[in-house]
mmCIF file of C-alpha atoms in Angstrom:
data_model
loop_
_atom_site.group_PDB
_atom_site.id
_atom_site.type_symbol
_atom_site.label_atom_id
_atom_site.label_comp_id
_atom_site.label_asym_id
_atom_site.label_seq_id
_atom_site.Cartn_x
_atom_site.Cartn_y
_atom_site.Cartn_z
ATOM 1 C CA MET A 585 -74.332 0.795 166.819
ATOM 2 C CA LYS A 586 -72.607 3.751 165.747
ATOM 3 C CA ARG A 587 -69.246 3.429 163.789
ATOM 4 C CA PHE A 588 -66.699 6.326 164.605
ATOM 5 C CA ARG A 589 -63.048 6.805 163.605
ATOM 6 C CA VAL A 590 -60.736 8.212 165.992
ATOM 7 C CA LEU A 591 -57.641 10.508 165.331
ATOM 8 C CA CYS A 592 -55.322 11.287 168.749
ATOM 9 C CA VAL A 593 -54.022 14.687 168.882
ATOM 10 C CA VAL A 594 -50.853 14.507 170.783
ATOM 11 C CA VAL A 595 -49.575 17.522 172.491
ATOM 12 C CA VAL A 596 -45.776 17.591 172.505
ATOM 13 C CA ILE A 597 -44.515 20.128 175.296
ATOM 14 C CA THR A 598 -40.475 21.112 175.064
ATOM 15 C CA ALA A 599 -39.595 23.343 177.889
ATOM 16 C CA SER A 600 -36.604 24.705 179.165
ATOM 17 C CA PRO A 601 -35.856 24.354 183.215
ATOM 18 C CA THR A 602 -36.552 28.183 183.485
ATOM 19 C CA PHE A 603 -39.746 28.090 181.871
ATOM 20 C CA LEU A 604 -41.002 24.657 184.134
ATOM 21 C CA ALA A 605 -39.876 26.231 187.347
ATOM 22 C CA ALA A 606 -41.772 29.609 186.305
ATOM 23 C CA ALA A 607 -44.916 27.764 185.406
ATOM 24 C CA THR A 608 -44.753 25.991 188.381
ATOM 25 C CA LYS A 609 -44.226 28.659 190.765
ATOM 26 C CA PHE A 610 -46.701 31.085 189.537
ATOM 27 C CA THR A 611 -49.606 28.370 189.626
ATOM 28 C CA THR A 612 -49.007 28.085 193.126
ATOM 29 C CA ASP A 613 -48.219 31.753 194.272
ATOM 30 C CA ASN A 614 -51.375 33.711 193.619
ATOM 31 C CA ASN A 615 -49.325 36.707 194.465
ATOM 32 C CA ALA A 616 -47.013 36.379 191.673
ATOM 33 C CA SER A 617 -49.173 34.727 189.283
ATOM 34 C CA CYS A 618 -48.922 34.417 185.375
ATOM 35 C CA ASP A 619 -52.800 33.463 185.352
ATOM 36 C CA ILE A 620 -54.858 36.135 183.899
ATOM 37 C CA SER A 621 -58.271 37.136 186.402
ATOM 38 C CA VAL A 622 -60.701 39.513 186.320
ATOM 39 C CA SER A 623 -59.068 41.489 189.322
ATOM 40 C CA PRO A 624 -57.574 45.096 189.601
ATOM 41 C CA ALA A 625 -54.681 45.577 187.120
ATOM 42 C CA ALA A 626 -52.160 47.932 186.186
ATOM 43 C CA THR A 627 -52.742 47.402 182.229
ATOM 44 C CA LEU A 628 -56.290 46.587 180.258
ATOM 45 C CA LEU A 629 -56.562 45.459 177.162
ATOM 46 C CA LEU A 630 -59.650 46.033 174.554
ATOM 47 C CA PRO A 631 -58.686 43.003 171.813
ATOM 48 C CA TYR A 632 -60.853 44.644 169.557
ATOM 49 C CA PHE A 633 -62.903 47.042 168.359
ATOM 50 C CA GLU A 634 -65.347 47.921 165.407
ATOM 51 C CA VAL A 635 -67.057 51.237 164.792
ATOM 52 C CA ASP A 636 -68.854 52.631 161.557
ATOM 53 C CA VAL A 637 -67.497 55.931 161.116
ATOM 54 C CA ALA A 638 -69.579 56.311 158.256
ATOM 55 C CA LYS A 639 -73.232 56.667 159.972
ATOM 56 C CA PRO A 640 -75.135 58.277 162.510
ATOM 57 C CA VAL A 641 -74.793 57.000 166.220
ATOM 58 C CA THR A 642 -78.149 55.748 166.383
ATOM 59 C CA ALA A 643 -77.483 53.182 163.547
ATOM 60 C CA ALA A 644 -73.718 52.915 163.760
ATOM 61 C CA THR A 645 -71.823 49.753 165.103
ATOM 62 C CA ASN A 646 -69.708 50.919 168.054
ATOM 63 C CA THR A 647 -67.474 49.676 170.974
ATOM 64 C CA ILE A 648 -67.607 51.835 174.214
ATOM 65 C CA PHE A 649 -65.325 50.726 177.305
ATOM 66 C CA SER A 650 -65.289 51.791 181.009
ATOM 67 C CA ILE A 651 -62.220 52.535 182.817
ATOM 68 C CA ILE A 652 -62.578 52.178 186.765
ATOM 69 C CA ASN A 653 -60.416 53.417 189.492
ATOM 70 C CA THR A 654 -60.638 51.237 192.820
ATOM 71 C CA SER A 655 -58.179 52.971 194.539
ATOM 72 C CA ARG A 656 -58.969 56.146 196.812
ATOM 73 C CA THR A 657 -56.205 58.183 195.271
ATOM 74 C CA PRO A 658 -56.452 59.857 191.851
ATOM 75 C CA GLN A 659 -54.985 57.730 189.180
ATOM 76 C CA ILE A 660 -53.601 58.436 185.577
ATOM 77 C CA ALA A 661 -54.587 55.881 182.814
ATOM 78 C CA ARG A 662 -53.068 56.099 179.325
ATOM 79 C CA VAL A 663 -55.004 55.141 176.635
ATOM 80 C CA THR A 664 -53.184 53.768 173.180
ATOM 81 C CA ILE A 665 -55.547 53.128 170.184
ATOM 82 C CA TRP A 666 -53.654 50.714 167.957
ATOM 83 C CA THR A 667 -54.490 49.801 164.468
ATOM 84 C CA ASP A 668 -55.105 46.027 163.195
ATOM 85 C CA TYR A 669 -51.268 45.783 162.353
ATOM 86 C CA ALA A 670 -50.431 46.984 165.769
ATOM 87 C CA THR A 671 -49.331 50.775 165.192
ATOM 88 C CA PRO A 672 -50.171 53.024 167.642
ATOM 89 C CA ALA A 673 -52.855 55.249 165.736
ATOM 90 C CA LEU A 674 -53.559 57.632 168.875
ATOM 91 C CA TRP A 675 -52.919 57.899 172.620
ATOM 92 C CA PHE A 676 -54.259 60.430 175.268
ATOM 93 C CA ASN A 677 -54.483 60.477 179.083
ATOM 94 C CA VAL A 678 -57.393 59.914 181.343
ATOM 95 C CA TYR A 679 -57.401 61.671 184.948
ATOM 96 C CA LEU A 680 -59.451 59.280 187.441
ATOM 97 C CA THR A 681 -60.172 60.938 190.669
ATOM 98 C CA GLY A 682 -60.455 58.262 193.901
ATOM 99 C CA TYR A 683 -63.068 55.641 192.889
ATOM 100 C CA ASP A 684 -63.871 57.116 189.652
ATOM 101 C CA VAL A 685 -65.246 55.706 186.377
ATOM 102 C CA GLU A 686 -64.692 56.912 183.064
ATOM 103 C CA PRO A 687 -66.829 55.707 179.789
ATOM 104 C CA ILE A 688 -65.475 55.817 176.676
ATOM 105 C CA SER A 689 -67.307 55.751 173.168
ATOM 106 C CA LEU A 690 -64.875 55.096 170.687
ATOM 107 C CA TYR A 691 -67.462 56.754 167.770
ATOM 108 C CA ASP A 692 -67.220 59.813 169.812
ATOM 109 C CA VAL A 693 -63.634 59.839 169.460
ATOM 110 C CA PHE A 694 -63.286 58.724 165.941
ATOM 111 C CA VAL A 695 -66.095 60.885 164.325
ATOM 112 C CA GLY A 696 -66.554 63.710 166.960
ATOM 113 C CA GLY A 697 -63.106 63.920 168.024
ATOM 114 C CA LYS A 698 -64.470 64.238 171.508
ATOM 115 C CA LEU A 699 -61.676 62.997 174.447
ATOM 116 C CA PRO A 700 -62.600 62.432 178.398
ATOM 117 C CA PRO A 701 -63.126 66.123 180.246
ATOM 118 C CA VAL A 702 -60.297 66.551 182.577
ATOM 119 C CA PRO A 703 -61.352 67.717 186.232
ATOM 120 C CA ALA A 704 -60.170 71.057 187.480
ATOM 121 C CA THR A 705 -58.433 69.116 190.247
ATOM 122 C CA ALA A 706 -55.747 67.437 187.305
ATOM 123 C CA PRO A 707 -52.227 68.628 186.881
ATOM 124 C CA ASP A 708 -51.653 71.209 184.166
ATOM 125 C CA ALA A 709 -50.163 68.720 182.476
ATOM 126 C CA CYS A 710 -52.780 66.676 181.929
ATOM 127 C CA LYS A 711 -55.266 69.696 180.972
ATOM 128 C CA THR A 712 -52.867 70.616 178.343
ATOM 129 C CA ALA A 713 -53.768 67.857 175.987
ATOM 130 C CA ALA A 714 -57.345 67.228 176.653
ATOM 131 C CA GLY A 715 -60.525 68.645 175.233
ATOM 132 C CA GLU A 716 -61.436 67.833 171.323
ATOM 133 C CA LEU A 717 -59.104 66.438 168.782
ATOM 134 C CA PRO A 718 -58.599 68.842 165.926
ATOM 135 C CA ALA A 719 -60.312 68.023 162.741
ATOM 136 C CA ALA A 720 -57.441 66.759 160.447
ATOM 137 C CA ILE A 721 -56.227 64.768 163.264
ATOM 138 C CA THR A 722 -59.485 62.950 163.450
ATOM 139 C CA GLU A 723 -59.924 62.410 159.781
ATOM 140 C CA GLN A 724 -56.121 60.767 159.855
ATOM 141 C CA LEU A 725 -57.316 58.821 162.603
ATOM 142 C CA ARG A 726 -60.378 57.099 160.582
ATOM 143 C CA GLN A 727 -57.982 56.882 157.465
ATOM 144 C CA MET A 728 -55.753 54.695 159.753
ATOM 145 C CA LEU A 729 -58.146 52.799 161.158
ATOM 146 C CA THR A 730 -60.230 51.848 157.893
ATOM 147 C CA THR A 731 -57.645 52.068 155.064
ATOM 148 C CA GLY A 732 -54.029 51.550 156.892
ATOM 149 C CA ALA A 733 -53.058 54.415 155.143
ATOM 150 C CA THR A 734 -50.939 57.745 156.677
ATOM 151 C CA SER A 735 -50.483 61.171 155.411
ATOM 152 C CA SER A 736 -46.690 61.311 156.585
ATOM 153 C CA SER A 737 -45.544 57.866 154.954
ATOM 154 C CA ASP A 738 -46.193 55.346 152.290
ATOM 155 C CA CYS A 739 -46.310 52.651 154.852
ATOM 156 C CA LYS A 740 -49.251 50.467 155.216
ATOM 157 C CA VAL A 741 -50.171 50.730 159.088
ATOM 158 C CA GLY A 742 -53.228 48.657 158.793
ATOM 159 C CA GLY A 743 -55.930 46.644 156.795
ATOM 160 C CA VAL A 744 -58.803 48.183 154.848
ATOM 161 C CA HIS A 745 -62.129 47.729 156.481
ATOM 162 C CA ASP A 746 -65.738 49.331 156.043
ATOM 163 C CA LEU A 747 -65.408 49.839 159.818
ATOM 164 C CA ALA A 748 -63.079 51.247 161.887
ATOM 165 C CA THR A 749 -60.867 48.296 163.423
ATOM 166 C CA GLY A 750 -58.221 47.895 165.842
ATOM 167 C CA TYR A 751 -57.518 47.328 169.854
ATOM 168 C CA VAL A 752 -56.853 49.441 172.934
ATOM 169 C CA THR A 753 -54.492 49.032 175.694
ATOM 170 C CA ILE A 754 -54.836 51.307 178.854
ATOM 171 C CA ASP A 755 -52.071 51.565 181.376
ATOM 172 C CA VAL A 756 -51.497 52.833 184.664
ATOM 173 C CA VAL A 757 -48.799 55.836 184.506
ATOM 174 C CA ASN A 758 -47.302 58.235 186.778
ATOM 175 C CA GLY A 759 -47.880 61.536 184.496
ATOM 176 C CA CYS A 760 -49.477 62.825 181.669
ATOM 177 C CA SER A 761 -46.337 62.340 179.709
ATOM 178 C CA PRO A 762 -46.732 62.863 175.662
ATOM 179 C CA ALA A 763 -44.248 59.635 175.256
ATOM 180 C CA SER A 764 -45.106 57.752 172.113
ATOM 181 C CA PRO A 765 -45.976 54.135 173.210
ATOM 182 C CA LEU A 766 -42.957 53.001 170.606
ATOM 183 C CA ASP A 767 -40.456 54.900 172.691
ATOM 184 C CA PRO A 768 -38.437 52.980 175.196
ATOM 185 C CA VAL A 769 -38.622 55.735 177.373
ATOM 186 C CA TYR A 770 -42.520 55.259 178.046
ATOM 187 C CA TYR A 771 -41.912 51.967 179.508
ATOM 188 C CA SER A 772 -38.992 52.841 181.741
ATOM 189 C CA GLN A 773 -40.206 56.220 183.037
ATOM 190 C CA VAL A 774 -43.603 56.622 182.483
ATOM 191 C CA LEU A 775 -45.358 53.443 183.358
ATOM 192 C CA GLY A 776 -46.678 53.129 186.810
ATOM 193 C CA TYR A 777 -47.053 49.576 188.904
ATOM 194 C CA ASP A 778 -50.183 50.112 191.305
ATOM 195 C CA ASN A 779 -52.590 47.255 190.091
ATOM 196 C CA VAL A 780 -55.808 49.642 190.647
ATOM 197 C CA LEU A 781 -57.874 49.550 187.480
ATOM 198 C CA THR A 782 -60.823 47.601 186.187
ATOM 199 C CA GLY A 783 -62.900 47.780 183.304
ATOM 200 C CA ASP A 784 -65.379 46.242 180.574
ATOM 201 C CA TYR A 785 -66.692 46.966 177.199
ATOM 202 C CA GLU A 786 -69.662 46.696 175.088
ATOM 203 C CA ASP A 787 -70.021 45.998 171.291
ATOM 204 C CA VAL A 788 -73.045 47.467 169.980
ATOM 205 C CA HIS A 789 -74.806 46.717 166.511
ATOM 206 C CA PRO A 790 -78.144 48.874 166.288
ATOM 207 C CA ASP A 791 -78.541 48.805 162.614
ATOM 208 C CA PRO A 792 -81.826 46.693 161.950
ATOM 209 C CA GLY A 793 -80.135 46.069 158.175
ATOM 210 C CA ILE A 794 -77.707 43.785 159.949
ATOM 211 C CA GLY A 795 -79.436 42.790 162.971
ATOM 212 C CA ASN A 796 -79.822 44.653 166.547
ATOM 213 C CA PHE A 797 -78.127 43.305 168.794
ATOM 214 C CA ALA A 798 -75.100 43.815 171.474
ATOM 215 C CA GLY A 799 -72.241 41.934 173.781
ATOM 216 C CA GLY A 800 -70.135 42.575 176.413
ATOM 217 C CA SER A 801 -67.339 41.416 178.558
ATOM 218 C CA PRO A 802 -64.427 42.765 181.055
ATOM 219 C CA LEU A 803 -61.330 43.812 179.918
ATOM 220 C CA VAL A 804 -58.310 41.797 179.680
ATOM 221 C CA HIS A 805 -56.819 42.519 182.964
ATOM 222 C CA ILE A 806 -53.218 42.186 183.067
ATOM 223 C CA LYS A 807 -51.396 43.193 186.683
ATOM 224 C CA ALA A 808 -48.014 44.327 187.412
ATOM 225 C CA ILE A 809 -45.886 41.671 189.054
ATOM 226 C CA PRO A 810 -45.240 42.595 191.992
ATOM 227 C CA ASN A 811 -47.583 45.536 192.875
ATOM 228 C CA GLY A 812 -46.288 48.794 193.463
ATOM 229 C CA GLY A 813 -42.839 49.847 193.541
ATOM 230 C CA GLY A 814 -40.812 51.750 190.820
ATOM 231 C CA THR A 815 -38.751 50.726 187.963
ATOM 232 C CA THR A 816 -35.833 49.331 190.142
ATOM 233 C CA THR A 817 -37.922 46.743 191.668
ATOM 234 C CA ALA A 818 -37.352 43.118 190.220
ATOM 235 C CA THR A 819 -40.013 40.904 188.722
ATOM 236 C CA PRO A 820 -39.821 37.172 188.523
ATOM 237 C CA LEU A 821 -41.786 37.004 185.342
ATOM 238 C CA PRO A 822 -39.834 35.241 182.718
ATOM 239 C CA TYR A 823 -41.010 38.165 179.998
ATOM 240 C CA THR A 824 -43.563 40.697 180.207
ATOM 241 C CA PHE A 825 -46.750 41.741 178.088
ATOM 242 C CA TYR A 826 -44.639 44.902 176.662
ATOM 243 C CA ASP A 827 -41.544 42.742 175.725
ATOM 244 C CA ARG A 828 -41.532 43.986 171.993
ATOM 245 C CA TYR A 829 -41.444 47.660 173.210
ATOM 246 C CA THR A 830 -39.290 48.020 176.484
ATOM 247 C CA PRO A 831 -35.635 49.087 176.481
ATOM 248 C CA ALA A 832 -33.025 46.342 175.427
ATOM 249 C CA ALA A 833 -31.155 46.862 178.719
ATOM 250 C CA SER A 834 -34.243 46.209 180.892
ATOM 251 C CA LYS A 835 -36.610 44.088 178.957
ATOM 252 C CA ARG A 836 -38.918 43.366 181.867
ATOM 253 C CA VAL A 837 -39.014 46.551 183.649
ATOM 254 C CA ASP A 838 -42.854 46.987 182.513
ATOM 255 C CA ARG A 839 -43.471 43.926 184.838
ATOM 256 C CA ARG A 840 -46.897 43.159 183.096
ATOM 257 C CA GLN A 841 -48.102 39.495 183.052
ATOM 258 C CA PRO A 842 -47.650 37.875 179.960
ATOM 259 C CA LEU A 843 -50.622 36.580 178.123
ATOM 260 C CA PRO A 844 -50.950 32.741 176.765
ATOM 261 C CA SER A 845 -50.653 31.264 173.504
ATOM 262 C CA ALA A 846 -53.225 28.174 173.499
ATOM 263 C CA PHE A 847 -57.009 28.287 174.098
ATOM 264 C CA MET A 848 -60.283 26.440 173.313
ATOM 265 C CA SER A 849 -63.769 27.349 172.840
ATOM 266 C CA ARG A 850 -66.989 25.856 171.666
ATOM 267 C CA PHE A 851 -68.495 27.135 168.509
ATOM 268 C CA ILE A 852 -72.061 26.806 166.827
ATOM 269 C CA GLN A 853 -72.455 27.327 163.120
ATOM 270 C CA GLY A 854 -75.327 27.173 160.925
ATOM 271 C CA GLY A 855 -78.761 25.704 161.093
ATOM 272 C CA THR A 856 -81.995 27.044 160.400
ATOM 273 C CA ALA A 857 -81.773 30.020 163.493
ATOM 274 C CA ALA A 858 -78.568 31.371 161.640
ATOM 275 C CA LEU A 859 -76.187 30.552 164.202
ATOM 276 C CA PHE A 860 -72.730 32.357 163.637
ATOM 277 C CA THR A 861 -69.496 32.064 166.232
ATOM 278 C CA ASP A 862 -66.984 34.586 165.578
ATOM 279 C CA PHE A 863 -63.510 34.391 167.330
ATOM 280 C CA VAL A 864 -61.765 37.277 168.144
ATOM 281 C CA PHE A 865 -57.955 37.187 167.837
ATOM 282 C CA TRP A 866 -55.440 39.526 169.606
ATOM 283 C CA ARG A 867 -52.121 38.529 168.819
ATOM 284 C CA GLU A 868 -48.690 39.885 169.952
ATOM 285 C CA ALA A 869 -47.104 41.787 167.202
ATOM 286 C CA SER A 870 -44.042 40.059 165.082
ATOM 287 C CA THR A 871 -42.118 43.532 164.916
ATOM 288 C CA SER A 872 -42.653 46.813 166.299
ATOM 289 C CA GLY A 873 -43.463 50.163 164.233
ATOM 290 C CA CYS A 874 -44.608 49.809 160.642
ATOM 291 C CA ALA A 875 -44.162 46.557 159.435
ATOM 292 C CA SER A 876 -46.249 44.461 156.975
ATOM 293 C CA THR A 877 -45.602 41.428 158.893
ATOM 294 C CA ASN A 878 -48.059 41.995 161.250
ATOM 295 C CA SER A 879 -50.781 41.478 158.750
ATOM 296 C CA VAL A 880 -50.044 37.931 158.093
ATOM 297 C CA MET A 881 -48.888 36.310 161.119
ATOM 298 C CA PRO A 882 -48.665 32.528 161.069
ATOM 299 C CA VAL A 883 -51.061 30.629 163.320
ATOM 300 C CA ALA A 884 -49.530 27.367 164.897
ATOM 301 C CA THR A 885 -52.246 25.246 165.042
ATOM 302 C CA VAL A 886 -56.276 25.143 165.056
ATOM 303 C CA VAL A 887 -57.901 21.465 165.421
ATOM 304 C CA ARG A 888 -61.581 21.367 165.140
ATOM 305 C CA PHE A 889 -63.493 18.933 167.230
ATOM 306 C CA ASP A 890 -67.427 18.292 166.392
ATOM 307 C CA GLU A 891 -69.904 17.128 168.605
ATOM 308 C CA PHE A 892 -68.883 13.392 167.712
ATOM 309 C CA GLU A 893 -65.356 13.775 169.025
ATOM 310 C CA ASN A 894 -64.202 13.676 165.284
ATOM 311 C CA PRO A 895 -61.292 16.202 164.650
ATOM 312 C CA THR A 896 -60.388 17.997 161.351
ATOM 313 C CA MET A 897 -57.114 19.937 160.822
ATOM 314 C CA THR A 898 -56.462 22.312 157.766
ATOM 315 C CA ALA A 899 -52.954 20.887 155.393
ATOM 316 C CA ILE A 900 -52.067 24.635 155.220
ATOM 317 C CA ALA A 901 -51.374 26.792 158.560
ATOM 318 C CA PRO A 902 -53.563 29.578 158.508
ATOM 319 C CA ASN A 903 -52.617 33.346 159.301
ATOM 320 C CA SER A 904 -54.033 36.297 160.701
ATOM 321 C CA PRO A 905 -53.214 40.078 161.405
ATOM 322 C CA ALA A 906 -52.379 41.384 165.001
ATOM 323 C CA THR A 907 -55.897 41.629 165.647
ATOM 324 C CA ALA A 908 -59.102 40.335 163.937
ATOM 325 C CA SER A 909 -62.874 38.927 163.986
ATOM 326 C CA ILE A 910 -62.930 35.865 161.917
ATOM 327 C CA SER A 911 -65.807 33.830 161.733
ATOM 328 C CA THR A 912 -65.677 30.005 162.450
ATOM 329 C CA ALA A 913 -67.093 29.318 158.784
ATOM 330 C CA SER A 914 -63.826 30.930 157.358
ATOM 331 C CA SER A 915 -60.868 28.998 155.554
ATOM 332 C CA VAL A 916 -58.902 30.193 158.467
ATOM 333 C CA PHE A 917 -60.372 27.235 160.516
ATOM 334 C CA PRO A 918 -60.607 23.877 159.689
ATOM 335 C CA PRO A 919 -63.967 22.363 157.652
ATOM 336 C CA LEU A 920 -66.854 21.535 159.346
ATOM 337 C CA PHE A 921 -67.834 17.995 158.012
ATOM 338 C CA GLY A 922 -71.349 16.181 158.164
ATOM 339 C CA ALA A 923 -74.572 17.208 159.893
ATOM 340 C CA SER A 924 -73.230 18.642 163.375
ATOM 341 C CA LEU A 925 -73.496 22.286 164.017
ATOM 342 C CA THR A 926 -71.424 22.383 167.556
ATOM 343 C CA GLY A 927 -68.209 21.051 168.705
ATOM 344 C CA TRP A 928 -65.401 22.942 170.002
ATOM 345 C CA MET A 929 -61.794 24.202 168.577
ATOM 346 C CA TYR A 930 -57.936 23.916 169.904
ATOM 347 C CA ILE A 931 -56.298 27.331 168.728
ATOM 348 C CA ASP A 932 -52.484 27.596 169.360
ATOM 349 C CA LEU A 933 -51.969 30.919 168.093
ATOM 350 C CA ASP A 934 -48.053 31.092 168.827
ATOM 351 C CA ASN A 935 -46.813 32.893 165.703
ATOM 352 C CA ARG A 936 -43.395 30.798 165.788
ATOM 353 C CA THR A 937 -41.323 33.777 165.629
ATOM 354 C CA LEU A 938 -39.481 33.549 168.762
ATOM 355 C CA SER A 939 -36.981 30.815 169.685
ATOM 356 C CA THR A 940 -37.182 31.676 173.692
ATOM 357 C CA ARG A 941 -40.754 31.943 174.520
ATOM 358 C CA PRO A 942 -43.863 31.439 172.768
ATOM 359 C CA SER A 943 -45.786 34.621 171.137
ATOM 360 C CA GLN A 944 -48.763 36.410 173.467
ATOM 361 C CA ASN A 945 -52.397 36.068 172.136
ATOM 362 C CA TRP A 946 -55.579 36.255 173.604
ATOM 363 C CA VAL A 947 -59.122 34.921 171.912
ATOM 364 C CA THR A 948 -62.757 36.465 172.558
ATOM 365 C CA VAL A 949 -65.817 34.520 171.198
ATOM 366 C CA ARG A 950 -68.615 36.208 169.687
ATOM 367 C CA MET A 951 -72.054 34.243 169.199
ATOM 368 C CA ARG A 952 -74.970 35.528 167.209
ATOM 369 C CA ALA A 953 -78.610 34.026 166.189
ATOM 370 C CA GLU A 954 -81.288 35.310 164.013
ATOM 371 C CA GLY A 955 -79.751 38.600 163.648
ATOM 372 C CA ARG A 956 -81.049 39.401 166.772
ATOM 373 C CA TYR A 957 -79.025 37.811 169.634
ATOM 374 C CA GLY A 958 -75.652 38.337 170.760
ATOM 375 C CA VAL A 959 -72.924 37.367 173.486
ATOM 376 C CA THR A 960 -69.381 37.916 173.850
ATOM 377 C CA TYR A 961 -67.122 36.120 176.328
ATOM 378 C CA ASP A 962 -63.306 35.070 176.731
ATOM 379 C CA ALA A 963 -62.249 31.617 175.332
ATOM 380 C CA ILE A 964 -60.756 29.616 177.637
ATOM 381 C CA ALA A 965 -56.869 29.715 178.092
ATOM 382 C CA LEU A 966 -55.471 26.222 178.263
ATOM 383 C CA LYS A 967 -52.089 27.356 179.724
ATOM 384 C CA ASN A 968 -50.930 30.633 181.135
ATOM 385 C CA GLY A 969 -48.137 33.053 179.779
ATOM 386 C CA CYS A 970 -45.180 31.361 181.624
ATOM 387 C CA ALA A 971 -45.770 27.968 180.119
ATOM 388 C CA PRO A 972 -44.043 26.810 177.260
ATOM 389 C CA SER A 973 -45.210 26.773 173.784
ATOM 390 C CA SER A 974 -46.536 23.363 172.362
ATOM 391 C CA VAL A 975 -46.697 21.617 168.634
ATOM 392 C CA VAL A 976 -49.895 19.778 168.165
ATOM 393 C CA SER A 977 -49.559 16.784 165.632
ATOM 394 C CA SER A 978 -52.325 14.532 164.158
ATOM 395 C CA VAL A 979 -51.721 10.688 164.444
ATOM 396 C CA PRO A 980 -54.303 8.290 163.273
ATOM 397 C CA MET A 981 -55.331 5.345 165.499
ATOM 398 C CA ILE A 982 -57.149 2.403 165.027
ATOM 399 C CA GLY A 983 -61.040 2.736 164.432
ATOM 400 C CA GLY A 984 -63.802 1.204 166.708
ATOM 401 C CA SER A 985 -67.491 1.436 166.851
ATOM 402 C CA LYS A 986 -69.730 2.244 169.613
#
């Protein structure tokens, strides 16, 4: 007989009629769904990257991603590189011919200043900003992504890291505009609405000193709802992916699917095989522009379940920046008790800064073993972005045995 304790985790959902109606509609109408799937989209999200800018490419941690145009007509993709505090550090355009694919090594961008080539058939506006970045711009980019410092301001735009760290967004746009991703004009006049892009990414760790492994996964595919049309086309979405940046008079003009807040994933931690699991968080910024609040956004709830169904929670709610890779052994997560090495976690990343909706998030899982094996995949979303937020509380119940 094995004795055990039961701790009931109660999920209390409060929602407005609008949210409930939206959640119901978007889970039954696949052409206007809030569910995120791997299929052609108008925006792609690389939730997290790491690049070692201090080593030669043969030994440097690197992130490589690809953009694919699934349509027969040329498309322009705007690539924006953001710091881990959600500040845009660099943006450039990629001209894709019909059925084209463009791989981009972030090491080449950050160290060599190399941008993707532009074909001769591209518009002149796309050719103007092409080529290699000036050395001063490349150096400033590395500083922003490793120290969070900028030469033009005392504002802290990112954390301090040994590796260049941040995330990337890739949008379908209607032209090679230089507009800043913090400018509302970018969302009301530059964004396109054709769901034609797909892509994937790989994180590579070739240094034998820390292991020699790699992982990869599809990019997060975020559709425009409905597909096609222009800025006057209405969307049934209750809010959108770029809600923080769109013009106040037309908040849903980007028409991008919102991302969810609650996820779950299995973990493996410890043991003689040196098993490790990192959860990669991408989180919607609390504020736009230069703001330190994006470095310490609160996490609503984390519950760890071991393989014997025993749950643990932290007494103090953890926090994290806009994007980060965090080991499951970190104090951000509830501790692992007993001999169990595996289990799963419930993670609600709502930062509780909004009263009308939950904040948007994404979770990716990276597992490693023996310093030479690695896999990367997305965590399971427990609801879509149109569903309401939830509050999880623990209620002790009567124990038993089995």
